[in-house]
Coordinates of N, CA and C in Angstrom, one line a residue:
X177 N -25.3 -181.2 143.0 CA -24.4 -180.9 144.0 C -23.4 -179.9 143.6
X178 N -23.1 -178.9 144.3 CA -22.2 -177.9 144.0 C -20.8 -178.4 144.2
X179 N -19.9 -178.4 143.1 CA -18.5 -178.8 143.3 C -17.8 -178.0 144.3
X180 N -16.9 -178.7 145.0 CA -16.2 -178.1 146.1 C -15.4 -176.8 145.7
X181 N -15.0 -176.9 144.4 CA -14.2 -175.8 143.9 C -14.9 -174.4 143.9
X182 N -16.3 -174.5 144.0 CA -17.1 -173.3 144.0 C -17.4 -172.9 145.4
X183 N -16.8 -173.5 146.4 CA -17.2 -173.2 147.8 C -16.1 -172.4 148.5
X184 N -15.3 -171.6 147.8 CA -14.3 -170.8 148.4 C -13.0 -171.5 148.6
X185 N -12.2 -170.9 149.4 CA -10.8 -171.5 149.7 C -10.9 -172.9 150.2
X186 N -11.8 -173.2 151.1 CA -11.9 -174.5 151.7 C -12.2 -175.5 150.6
X187 N -13.2 -175.2 149.7 CA -13.6 -176.1 148.6 C -12.5 -176.3 147.6
X188 N -11.7 -175.2 147.3 CA -10.6 -175.4 146.4 C -9.5 -176.2 146.9
X189 N -9.3 -176.1 148.2 CA -8.3 -177.0 148.9 C -8.7 -178.4 148.8
X190 N -10.0 -178.7 149.1 CA -10.5 -180.1 149.0 C -10.3 -180.7 147.6
X191 N -10.7 -179.9 146.6 CA -10.5 -180.3 145.2 C -9.1 -180.6 144.9
X192 N -8.2 -179.7 145.2 CA -6.8 -179.9 144.9 C -6.2 -181.1 145.5
X193 N -6.5 -181.3 146.8 CA -5.9 -182.5 147.5 C -6.5 -183.8 146.9
X194 N -7.8 -183.8 146.7 CA -8.5 -185.0 146.1 C -7.9 -185.4 144.8
X195 N -7.7 -184.4 143.9 CA -7.1 -184.7 142.6 C -5.7 -185.2 142.7
X196 N -5.0 -184.7 143.6 CA -3.6 -185.2 143.8 C -3.6 -186.7 144.3
X197 N -4.5 -187.0 145.1 CA -4.6 -188.4 145.6 C -5.1 -189.3 144.5
X198 N -6.1 -188.9 143.8 CA -6.7 -189.7 142.7 C -5.8 -189.9 141.6
X199 N -4.9 -188.9 141.3 CA -4.0 -189.0 140.2 C -2.8 -189.8 140.6
X200 N -2.6 -190.1 141.9 CA -1.4 -190.8 142.3 C -0.2 -189.9 142.6
X201 N -0.4 -188.6 142.4 CA 0.6 -187.6 142.7 C 1.0 -187.7 144.2
X202 N 0.0 -187.9 145.0 CA 0.2 -188.3 146.4 C -0.2 -189.8 146.5
X203 N 0.7 -190.7 146.5 CA 0.4 -192.1 146.4 C -0.2 -192.7 147.6
X204 N -0.8 -193.9 147.5 CA -1.4 -194.6 148.6 C -0.3 -194.9 149.6
X205 N -0.6 -194.7 150.8 CA 0.4 -194.9 151.9 C 1.3 -193.8 152.2
X206 N 1.3 -192.7 151.4 CA 2.2 -191.6 151.6 C 1.7 -190.8 152.8
X207 N 2.6 -190.3 153.6 CA 2.3 -189.4 154.7 C 2.4 -187.9 154.2
X208 N 1.4 -187.2 154.5 CA 1.3 -185.8 153.9 C 2.2 -184.9 154.8
X209 N 2.9 -184.0 154.1 CA 3.8 -183.0 154.7 C 2.9 -181.8 154.9
X210 N 2.3 -181.7 156.1 CA 1.3 -180.6 156.4 C 1.9 -179.2 156.2
X211 N 3.1 -179.0 156.7 CA 3.8 -177.7 156.6 C 4.0 -177.3 155.2
X212 N 4.5 -178.3 154.4 CA 4.7 -178.0 153.0 C 3.4 -177.7 152.2
X213 N 2.4 -178.5 152.5 CA 1.1 -178.2 151.8 C 0.5 -176.9 152.3
X214 N 0.6 -176.6 153.5 CA 0.1 -175.3 154.0 C 0.7 -174.1 153.3
X215 N 2.0 -174.2 153.1 CA 2.8 -173.2 152.5 C 2.5 -173.1 151.0
X216 N 2.4 -174.2 150.3 CA 2.2 -174.3 148.9 C 0.8 -173.8 148.5
X217 N -0.2 -174.3 149.3 CA -1.6 -173.9 149.0 C -2.0 -172.6 149.6
X218 N -1.1 -172.0 150.5 CA -1.3 -170.7 151.1 C -2.7 -170.7 151.9
X219 N -2.8 -171.7 152.7 CA -4.0 -171.8 153.6 C -3.5 -171.9 155.0
X220 N -4.4 -171.7 155.9 CA -4.1 -171.9 157.4 C -4.1 -173.4 157.7
X221 N -3.4 -173.7 158.8 CA -3.4 -175.1 159.2 C -4.8 -175.6 159.5
X222 N -5.6 -174.7 160.1 CA -7.0 -175.1 160.4 C -7.8 -175.4 159.1
X223 N -7.6 -174.6 158.1 CA -8.3 -174.8 156.8 C -7.8 -176.1 156.2
X224 N -6.5 -176.4 156.2 CA -6.0 -177.6 155.7 C -6.6 -178.8 156.4
X225 N -6.6 -178.8 157.7 CA -7.1 -179.9 158.4 C -8.6 -180.1 158.2
X226 N -9.4 -179.0 158.0 CA -10.8 -179.1 157.7 C -11.0 -179.8 156.4
X227 N -10.2 -179.4 155.4 CA -10.3 -180.0 154.1 C -9.9 -181.5 154.1
X228 N -9.0 -181.9 154.9 CA -8.6 -183.3 155.0 C -9.7 -184.1 155.7
X229 N -10.4 -183.4 156.6 CA -11.6 -184.1 157.2 C -12.6 -184.6 156.1
X230 N -12.8 -183.8 155.1 CA -13.7 -184.1 154.0 C -13.2 -185.4 153.3
X231 N -11.9 -185.5 153.0 CA -11.3 -186.6 152.4 C -11.3 -187.8 153.3
X232 N -11.2 -187.6 154.6 CA -11.2 -188.7 155.6 C -12.6 -189.3 155.6
X233 N -13.6 -188.5 155.5 CA -15.0 -189.0 155.6 C -15.3 -189.8 154.3
X234 N -14.5 -189.6 153.3 CA -14.7 -190.4 152.1 C -13.8 -191.6 152.0
X235 N -13.0 -191.9 153.1 CA -12.1 -193.0 153.2 C -10.8 -192.8 152.5
X236 N -10.5 -191.6 152.0 CA -9.3 -191.4 151.2 C -8.0 -191.2 152.1
X237 N -8.2 -190.6 153.2 CA -7.1 -190.3 154.1 C -7.4 -190.7 155.5
X238 N -6.4 -190.8 156.4 CA -6.6 -191.1 157.8 C -5.5 -190.4 158.5
X239 N -5.6 -190.4 159.8 CA -4.5 -189.8 160.7 C -4.3 -190.7 161.9
X240 N -3.0 -190.8 162.2 CA -2.6 -191.6 163.3 C -1.5 -190.9 164.1
X241 N -1.5 -191.1 165.4 CA -0.4 -190.5 166.2 C 0.9 -191.1 165.8
X242 N 1.9 -190.3 165.8 CA 3.3 -190.7 165.4 C 3.5 -190.9 163.9
X243 N 2.4 -191.0 163.2 CA 2.5 -191.2 161.7 C 2.0 -190.0 161.0
X244 N 1.0 -189.3 161.5 CA 0.4 -188.1 160.8 C -0.7 -188.5 159.9
X245 N -1.0 -187.7 159.0 CA -2.1 -187.9 158.0 C -1.5 -188.6 156.8
X246 N -2.1 -189.7 156.3 CA -1.6 -190.5 155.2 C -2.8 -190.9 154.3
X247 N -2.4 -191.3 153.1 CA -3.4 -191.7 152.1 C -3.7 -193.2 152.3
X248 N -5.0 -193.5 152.5 CA -5.4 -194.9 152.7 C -5.3 -195.7 151.3
X249 N -5.3 -197.0 151.4 CA -5.4 -197.8 150.2 C -6.6 -197.5 149.4
X250 N -6.6 -197.6 148.1 CA -7.7 -197.3 147.2 C -8.9 -198.2 147.6
X251 N -8.6 -199.4 148.1 CA -9.7 -200.3 148.4 C -10.5 -199.8 149.6
X252 N -10.0 -198.8 150.3 CA -10.8 -198.2 151.4 C -11.6 -197.0 151.0
X253 N -11.3 -196.5 149.8 CA -12.0 -195.3 149.4 C -13.5 -195.5 149.1
X254 N -14.3 -194.6 149.4 CA -15.7 -194.7 149.0 C -15.9 -194.3 147.6
X255 N -15.7 -195.2 146.7 CA -15.7 -195.0 145.3 C -17.1 -194.6 144.7
X256 N -18.2 -194.9 145.5 CA -19.5 -194.6 145.1 C -20.0 -193.3 145.6
X257 N -19.1 -192.6 146.4 CA -19.5 -191.2 146.8 C -19.6 -190.3 145.6
X258 N -20.6 -189.4 145.6 CA -20.8 -188.5 144.5 C -19.6 -187.7 144.1
X259 N -18.9 -187.1 145.2 CA -17.7 -186.3 144.9 C -16.6 -187.1 144.4
X260 N -16.4 -188.3 145.0 CA -15.2 -189.1 144.5 C -15.4 -189.5 143.0
X261 N -16.7 -189.9 142.7 CA -17.0 -190.2 141.3 C -16.7 -189.0 140.4
X262 N -17.2 -187.8 140.8 CA -17.0 -186.6 140.0 C -15.5 -186.3 139.8
X263 N -14.7 -186.4 140.9 CA -13.3 -186.2 140.9 C -12.6 -187.1 139.9
X264 N -13.0 -188.4 139.9 CA -12.4 -189.3 139.0 C -12.6 -189.0 137.6
X265 N -13.9 -188.6 137.2 CA -14.2 -188.3 135.9 C -13.6 -186.9 135.5
X266 N -13.5 -186.0 136.5 CA -12.9 -184.8 136.2 C -11.4 -185.0 135.9
X267 N -10.7 -185.8 136.7 CA -9.3 -186.1 136.5 C -9.1 -186.7 135.1
X268 N -10.0 -187.7 134.7 CA -9.8 -188.3 133.4 C -10.1 -187.3 132.3
X269 N -10.9 -186.3 132.5 CA -11.2 -185.4 131.5 C -10.0 -184.5 131.1
X270 N -9.1 -184.3 132.1 CA -7.9 -183.5 131.9 C -6.9 -184.2 131.1
X271 N -6.9 -185.6 131.1 CA -5.9 -186.3 130.4 C -6.5 -187.2 129.3
X272 N -7.8 -187.1 129.1 CA -8.4 -187.9 128.1 C -9.3 -188.9 128.9
X273 N -10.4 -189.3 128.3 CA -11.3 -190.2 129.0 C -10.6 -191.5 129.4
X274 N -10.9 -191.9 130.6 CA -10.3 -193.2 131.2 C -11.1 -194.3 130.7
X275 N -10.6 -195.2 129.8 CA -11.4 -196.3 129.2 C -11.8 -197.2 130.3
X276 N -11.0 -197.5 131.3 CA -11.4 -198.4 132.4 C -12.6 -197.9 133.2
X277 N -12.5 -196.6 133.4 CA -13.6 -196.0 134.2 C -14.9 -196.0 133.4
X278 N -14.8 -195.7 132.1 CA -16.0 -195.8 131.3 C -16.5 -197.2 131.1
X279 N -15.6 -198.1 131.0 CA -16.0 -199.5 131.0 C -16.7 -200.0 132.2
X280 N -16.2 -199.6 133.4 CA -16.8 -199.9 134.7 C -18.2 -199.3 134.7
X281 N -18.4 -198.1 134.3 CA -19.7 -197.5 134.2 C -20.6 -198.3 133.3
X282 N -20.2 -198.7 132.2 CA -21.0 -199.5 131.3 C -21.5 -200.8 131.9
X283 N -20.6 -201.4 132.6 CA -20.9 -202.7 133.3 C -22.0 -202.5 134.4
X284 N -21.8 -201.4 135.1 CA -22.8 -201.1 136.2 C -24.1 -200.8 135.6
X285 N -24.1 -200.0 134.5 CA -25.4 -199.7 133.8 C -26.1 -200.9 133.3
X286 N -25.3 -201.8 132.7 CA -25.8 -203.1 132.2 C -26.5 -204.0 133.2
X287 N -26.0 -203.8 134.4 CA -26.6 -204.6 135.5 C -27.8 -203.9 136.1
X288 N -27.7 -202.6 136.3 CA -28.8 -201.9 137.0 C -29.9 -201.4 136.1
X289 N -29.7 -200.8 135.0 CA -30.7 -200.2 134.2 C -31.7 -201.1 133.6
X290 N -31.3 -202.3 133.0 CA -32.4 -203.2 132.5 C -33.3 -203.6 133.6
X291 N -32.8 -204.0 134.8 CA -33.6 -204.4 135.9 C -34.5 -203.2 136.3
X292 N -34.0 -202.0 136.3 CA -34.8 -200.8 136.7 C -35.9 -200.6 135.7
X293 N -35.6 -200.8 134.4 CA -36.7 -200.6 133.4 C -37.8 -201.6 133.6
X294 N -37.5 -202.9 134.0 CA -38.5 -203.9 134.4 C -39.4 -203.4 135.5
X295 N -38.8 -202.9 136.6 CA -39.5 -202.4 137.7 C -40.4 -201.2 137.4
X296 N -39.8 -200.3 136.6 CA -40.5 -199.1 136.2 C -41.8 -199.4 135.4
X297 N -41.7 -200.4 134.5 CA -42.8 -200.8 133.8 C -43.9 -201.4 134.6
X298 N -43.6 -202.0 135.7 CA -44.6 -202.6 136.6 C -45.1 -201.6 137.6
X299 N -44.3 -200.5 137.9 CA -44.7 -199.6 139.1 C -45.0 -198.2 138.7
X300 N -44.7 -197.8 137.4 CA -44.7 -196.4 137.1 C -46.1 -195.8 137.4
X301 N -46.1 -194.5 137.6 CA -47.3 -193.7 137.8 C -47.4 -192.7 136.7
X302 N -48.6 -192.0 136.6 CA -48.8 -191.0 135.6 C -47.7 -189.9 135.7
X303 N -47.4 -189.6 137.0 CA -46.3 -188.6 137.2 C -45.0 -189.0 136.7
X304 N -44.7 -190.3 136.8 CA -43.4 -190.8 136.3 C -43.4 -190.7 134.8
X305 N -44.5 -191.0 134.1 CA -44.6 -191.0 132.7 C -44.4 -189.5 132.2
X306 N -45.0 -188.6 132.9 CA -44.8 -187.2 132.5 C -43.4 -186.8 132.6
X307 N -42.7 -187.2 133.7 CA -41.2 -186.9 133.8 C -40.4 -187.5 132.6
X308 N -40.7 -188.7 132.3 CA -40.0 -189.4 131.2 C -40.3 -188.7 129.9
X309 N -41.6 -188.3 129.6 CA -42.0 -187.6 128.4 C -41.3 -186.3 128.3
X310 N -41.3 -185.5 129.4 CA -40.6 -184.2 129.3 C -39.1 -184.3 129.0
X311 N -38.5 -185.3 129.6 CA -37.1 -185.5 129.4 C -36.8 -185.9 127.9
X312 N -37.7 -186.8 127.4 CA -37.5 -187.2 126.0 C -37.8 -186.1 125.0
X313 N -38.7 -185.2 125.3 CA -39.0 -184.1 124.5 C -37.8 -183.2 124.5
X314 N -37.2 -183.0 125.6 CA -36.0 -182.1 125.7 C -34.8 -182.8 124.9
X315 N -34.7 -184.1 124.9 CA -33.7 -184.8 124.2 C -33.8 -184.5 122.7
X316 N -35.0 -184.3 122.2 CA -35.2 -184.0 120.8 C -34.9 -182.6 120.4
X317 N -34.7 -181.7 121.3 CA -34.4 -180.3 121.0 C -33.0 -180.2 120.7
X318 N -32.7 -179.7 119.5 CA -31.3 -179.6 119.0 C -30.7 -178.2 119.4
X319 N -30.4 -178.1 120.7 CA -30.0 -176.8 121.3 C -28.5 -176.8 121.5
X320 N -27.9 -177.9 121.8 CA -26.5 -178.0 122.1 C -26.1 -179.2 122.9
X321 N -24.8 -179.5 123.0 CA -24.3 -180.7 123.7 C -24.7 -180.7 125.2
X322 N -24.6 -179.5 125.8 CA -24.9 -179.5 127.3 C -26.3 -179.7 127.5
X323 N -27.2 -179.2 126.7 CA -28.6 -179.4 126.8 C -28.9 -180.9 126.6
X324 N -28.3 -181.5 125.6 CA -28.5 -183.0 125.3 C -28.1 -183.8 126.5
X325 N -27.0 -183.4 127.1 CA -26.5 -184.2 128.3 C -27.5 -184.1 129.4
X326 N -28.0 -182.9 129.7 CA -28.9 -182.8 130.9 C -30.2 -183.5 130.6
X327 N -30.7 -183.5 129.4 CA -31.9 -184.1 129.0 C -31.8 -185.7 129.2
X328 N -30.6 -186.2 128.8 CA -30.3 -187.6 128.9 C -30.3 -188.0 130.4
X329 N -29.6 -187.2 131.2 CA -29.5 -187.4 132.6 C -30.9 -187.4 133.2
X330 N -31.8 -186.5 132.8 CA -33.1 -186.4 133.4 C -33.9 -187.6 133.0
X331 N -33.8 -188.2 131.8 CA -34.5 -189.4 131.5 C -34.1 -190.5 132.4
X332 N -32.8 -190.8 132.5 CA -32.4 -191.9 133.3 C -32.7 -191.7 134.8
X333 N -32.7 -190.5 135.2 CA -33.0 -190.2 136.6 C -34.5 -190.5 136.8
X334 N -35.3 -190.1 135.9 CA -36.8 -190.3 136.0 C -37.1 -191.8 135.9
X335 N -36.3 -192.6 135.1 CA -36.5 -194.0 135.0 C -36.3 -194.7 136.4
X336 N -35.1 -194.3 137.0 CA -34.8 -194.9 138.3 C -35.9 -194.5 139.3
X337 N -36.4 -193.3 139.3 CA -37.4 -192.8 140.2 C -38.7 -193.6 140.0
X338 N -39.0 -194.1 138.8 CA -40.2 -194.8 138.5 C -40.2 -196.2 139.0
X339 N -39.0 -196.7 139.5 CA -39.0 -198.0 140.1 C -39.6 -198.0 141.5
X340 N -39.6 -196.7 142.1 CA -40.1 -196.6 143.5 C -39.4 -197.5 144.5
X341 N -38.1 -197.6 144.2 CA -37.2 -198.3 145.1 C -36.1 -197.3 145.5
X342 N -36.1 -197.0 146.8 CA -35.2 -195.9 147.3 C -33.8 -196.2 147.0
X343 N -33.4 -197.5 147.2 CA -32.0 -197.8 147.0 C -31.6 -197.7 145.5
X344 N -32.5 -198.2 144.6 CA -32.2 -198.0 143.2 C -32.2 -196.6 142.8
X345 N -33.0 -195.8 143.4 CA -33.0 -194.3 143.0 C -31.7 -193.7 143.4
X346 N -31.0 -194.2 144.4 CA -29.7 -193.7 144.8 C -28.6 -194.0 143.8
X347 N -28.9 -195.0 143.0 CA -27.9 -195.4 142.0 C -27.7 -194.3 141.0
X348 N -28.6 -193.3 141.0 CA -28.4 -192.2 140.1 C -27.0 -191.5 140.3
X349 N -26.5 -191.5 141.6 CA -25.3 -190.9 141.9 C -24.2 -191.6 141.0
X350 N -24.2 -192.9 140.9 CA -23.2 -193.6 140.2 C -23.4 -193.4 138.7
X351 N -24.6 -193.6 138.2 CA -24.9 -193.5 136.8 C -24.7 -192.1 136.2
X352 N -25.2 -191.1 137.0 CA -25.1 -189.7 136.4 C -23.7 -189.2 136.3
X353 N -22.8 -189.5 137.2 CA -21.5 -189.0 137.1 C -20.8 -189.5 135.9
X354 N -20.9 -190.8 135.6 CA -20.2 -191.3 134.4 C -21.0 -191.0 133.1
X355 N -22.3 -191.0 133.2 CA -23.1 -190.8 132.0 C -22.9 -189.4 131.5
X356 N -22.7 -188.4 132.4 CA -22.5 -187.1 132.0 C -21.1 -187.0 131.2
X357 N -20.1 -187.7 131.7 CA -18.8 -187.7 131.1 C -18.9 -188.4 129.7
X358 N -19.6 -189.5 129.6 CA -19.8 -190.2 128.4 C -20.6 -189.4 127.4
X359 N -21.7 -188.7 127.8 CA -22.5 -187.9 126.9 C -21.7 -186.7 126.4
X360 N -20.9 -186.1 127.2 CA -20.1 -185.0 126.7 C -19.2 -185.4 125.6
X361 N -18.6 -186.6 125.7 CA -17.8 -187.1 124.6 C -18.6 -187.4 123.4
X362 N -19.7 -188.0 123.5 CA -20.5 -188.5 122.4 C -21.2 -187.4 121.7
X363 N -21.9 -186.5 122.5 CA -22.7 -185.4 121.9 C -21.8 -184.3 121.3
X364 N -20.6 -184.3 121.7 CA -19.7 -183.3 121.1 C -19.0 -183.8 119.8
X365 N -19.2 -185.1 119.5 CA -18.6 -185.7 118.4 C -19.6 -185.7 117.2
X366 N -19.1 -185.6 116.0 CA -20.0 -185.6 114.8 C -20.5 -187.0 114.5
X367 N -21.7 -187.1 113.9 CA -22.2 -188.4 113.4 C -22.6 -189.4 114.5
X368 N -22.9 -189.0 115.7 CA -23.4 -189.9 116.7 C -24.9 -190.2 116.4
X369 N -25.3 -191.4 116.7 CA -26.7 -191.8 116.5 C -27.7 -191.0 117.2
X370 N -28.8 -190.8 116.7 CA -29.9 -190.1 117.3 C -30.4 -190.9 118.5
X371 N -30.3 -190.3 119.8 CA -30.6 -191.1 121.0 C -32.1 -191.2 121.2
X372 N -32.9 -190.4 120.5 CA -34.4 -190.3 120.8 C -35.1 -191.7 120.6
X373 N -34.9 -192.3 119.4 CA -35.6 -193.6 119.2 C -35.4 -194.6 120.2
X374 N -34.1 -194.8 120.6 CA -33.9 -195.9 121.6 C -34.5 -195.5 123.0
X375 N -34.5 -194.3 123.3 CA -35.1 -193.9 124.6 C -36.7 -193.9 124.5
X376 N -37.2 -193.6 123.3 CA -38.6 -193.7 123.1 C -39.1 -195.2 123.2
X377 N -38.3 -196.1 122.8 CA -38.7 -197.5 122.9 C -38.8 -197.9 124.4
X378 N -37.9 -197.4 125.2 CA -37.9 -197.7 126.6 C -39.2 -197.1 127.2
X379 N -39.4 -195.8 126.9 CA -40.6 -195.1 127.4 C -41.9 -195.8 127.0
X380 N -42.0 -196.2 125.7 CA -43.2 -196.9 125.3 C -43.5 -198.2 126.0
X381 N -42.4 -199.0 126.3 CA -42.6 -200.2 127.0 C -43.0 -200.0 128.4
X382 N -42.4 -198.9 129.0 CA -42.8 -198.6 130.4 C -44.2 -198.2 130.5
X383 N -44.7 -197.3 129.5 CA -46.0 -196.9 129.4 C -47.0 -198.1 129.3
X384 N -46.6 -199.0 128.5 CA -47.4 -200.2 128.2 C -47.4 -201.2 129.3
X385 N -46.6 -200.9 130.4 CA -46.5 -201.8 131.5 C -46.0 -203.2 131.1
X386 N -45.0 -203.2 130.2 CA -44.5 -204.5 129.6 C -43.0 -204.6 130.1
X387 N -42.8 -205.3 131.2 CA -41.5 -205.5 131.8 C -40.5 -206.1 130.8
X388 N -40.9 -207.1 130.1 CA -39.9 -207.8 129.2 C -39.5 -206.9 128.1
X389 N -40.5 -206.1 127.5 CA -40.1 -205.2 126.4 C -39.3 -204.0 127.0
X390 N -39.6 -203.6 128.2 CA -38.8 -202.5 128.8 C -37.3 -202.9 129.0
X391 N -37.1 -204.1 129.5 CA -35.8 -204.6 129.7 C -35.0 -204.8 128.4
X392 N -35.7 -205.3 127.4 CA -35.1 -205.5 126.1 C -34.8 -204.2 125.4
X393 N -35.6 -203.2 125.5 CA -35.4 -201.9 125.0 C -34.2 -201.2 125.7
X394 N -34.1 -201.4 127.0 CA -33.0 -200.8 127.7 C -31.7 -201.4 127.3
X395 N -31.7 -202.7 127.1 CA -30.4 -203.4 126.7 C -30.0 -202.9 125.3
X396 N -31.0 -202.7 124.4 CA -30.7 -202.1 123.1 C -30.2 -200.7 123.2
X397 N -30.7 -199.9 124.1 CA -30.3 -198.6 124.3 C -28.8 -198.6 124.8
X398 N -28.5 -199.5 125.7 CA -27.1 -199.5 126.2 C -26.1 -200.0 125.1
X399 N -26.6 -200.9 124.2 CA -25.8 -201.3 123.1 C -25.5 -200.2 122.2
X400 N -26.5 -199.3 122.0 CA -26.2 -198.1 121.2 C -25.2 -197.2 121.8
X401 N -25.4 -197.1 123.2 CA -24.5 -196.2 123.9 C -23.0 -196.7 123.8
X402 N -22.8 -198.0 123.8 CA -21.5 -198.5 123.6 C -21.0 -198.3 122.2
X403 N -21.8 -198.4 121.2 CA -21.4 -198.1 119.8 C -21.0 -196.7 119.6
X404 N -21.8 -195.8 120.2 CA -21.5 -194.3 120.1 C -20.1 -194.0 120.8
X405 N -19.9 -194.6 121.9 CA -18.6 -194.4 122.6 C -17.5 -195.0 121.8
X406 N -17.7 -196.2 121.2 CA -16.6 -196.8 120.4 C -16.2 -195.9 119.2
X407 N -17.2 -195.2 118.7 CA -16.9 -194.3 117.6 C -15.9 -193.2 118.0
X408 N -16.0 -192.8 119.2 CA -15.2 -191.7 119.7 C -13.8 -192.2 120.2
X409 N -13.9 -193.3 121.0 CA -12.6 -193.8 121.7 C -12.0 -195.0 121.0
X410 N -12.8 -195.7 120.1 CA -12.4 -197.0 119.6 C -12.9 -198.1 120.6
X411 N -13.1 -199.3 120.1 CA -13.7 -200.4 120.9 C -12.7 -200.7 122.0
X412 N -13.3 -201.0 123.2 CA -12.5 -201.3 124.4 C -12.8 -202.8 124.8
X413 N -11.7 -203.6 124.9 CA -11.9 -205.0 125.4 C -12.0 -205.0 126.9
X414 N -12.7 -205.9 127.4 CA -12.8 -206.0 128.9 C -11.4 -206.5 129.4
X415 N -11.1 -206.1 130.6 CA -9.9 -206.6 131.3 C -10.1 -207.9 131.9
X416 N -9.0 -208.7 131.8 CA -9.0 -210.0 132.5 C -8.7 -209.8 134.0
X417 N -8.7 -210.9 134.7 CA -8.5 -210.9 136.1 C -7.1 -210.3 136.5
X418 N -6.2 -210.5 135.5 CA -4.8 -210.0 135.8 C -4.6 -208.6 135.3
X419 N -5.7 -208.0 134.8 CA -5.6 -206.6 134.4 C -5.2 -206.4 132.9
X420 N -5.0 -207.6 132.2 CA -4.6 -207.5 130.8 C -5.9 -207.5 129.9
X421 N -5.9 -207.0 128.7 CA -7.0 -207.0 127.9 C -7.1 -208.2 127.1
X422 N -8.3 -208.7 126.7 CA -8.5 -209.9 126.0 C -7.9 -209.7 124.6
X423 N -7.5 -210.8 124.0 CA -6.9 -210.7 122.6 C -8.0 -211.3 121.6
X424 N -8.0 -210.8 120.4 CA -8.9 -211.3 119.4 C -8.1 -211.3 118.1
X425 N -8.1 -212.4 117.3 CA -7.5 -212.4 116.0 C -6.0 -212.0 116.2
X426 N -5.4 -212.3 117.3 CA -4.0 -212.0 117.5 C -3.7 -210.6 117.8
X427 N -4.7 -209.8 118.0 CA -4.4 -208.3 118.3 C -5.1 -207.9 119.6
X428 N -4.6 -206.9 120.2 CA -5.3 -206.4 121.4 C -6.5 -205.6 120.9
X429 N -7.6 -205.8 121.6 CA -8.9 -205.2 121.3 C -9.2 -204.0 122.2

C-alpha cells in the first residue's frame, strides 16, 4: 500500500494530521481549529476536509454541528487498519521503538502464527510450498537489511496464505506492519541470530504435513524473535492491568 505521503498534497495532509493525533499533539476530545490548520498547512478548506474524511473513516475524528471536527477517543480508532498501524510504527520510529507497541505485536503473533502454522501444515499446496521456499531462499541472501526484512515478510505472508483461511490471511495487515518495524531494528543491529534455521524448521514441518511440529517450530521461531529484540531494546516485562510493569527480584524488568 502506497503511504499517503506519496500521494501529493492530500496525502501529506492526511499523514500530518494522523501523526499529530497519534502522538497526542492533538489530544482525544480536542476540537480542531480548521482555519488555523488551513493556514498552517497551506491547503484549501476543501483539501483539509477531504483529508479529515480519511481519518473519520478510520474512527479517529468525527464532526458534529455546533462542535465542529474533534478527535474521537482512542477506543473508537480502527487500530487494525493498515494505515493506522503504519502511522503508529512510523511515529514510534521517530522517537525510538515503542516497547508497548512491539510487545502487543509479539502477543498477537504468539496467538495467531502458531495456529496458522498448524493449519498450513494440514492445508498447504505445492504452490504454497514454492512461495515459502522462495522466501526462505531470499532470507539466506546476505544483501542488506531491507532485503532481509522483505524476505521475512514474504515468508510470513506465504504461511498465512497457506492456511487458506481468508480471515487469517487478512491478519497479514497486523503482522506485517509491526514485523517490518521489528526486523528493521534487529537486522540493522550486529550479532543477531541467523533467522534461516528457525524458519526452515517451520517450512519442513509444513512440508511434512505435521501440525504439531509446525506449531512447535513456530513457537521456537517467535522465542528467537523475542531474544533478538531483547538484544536491541533490552528485555520488556508485560504490563499489568493497571499499566505497571511486573517486578522481578525487586527490580523493574
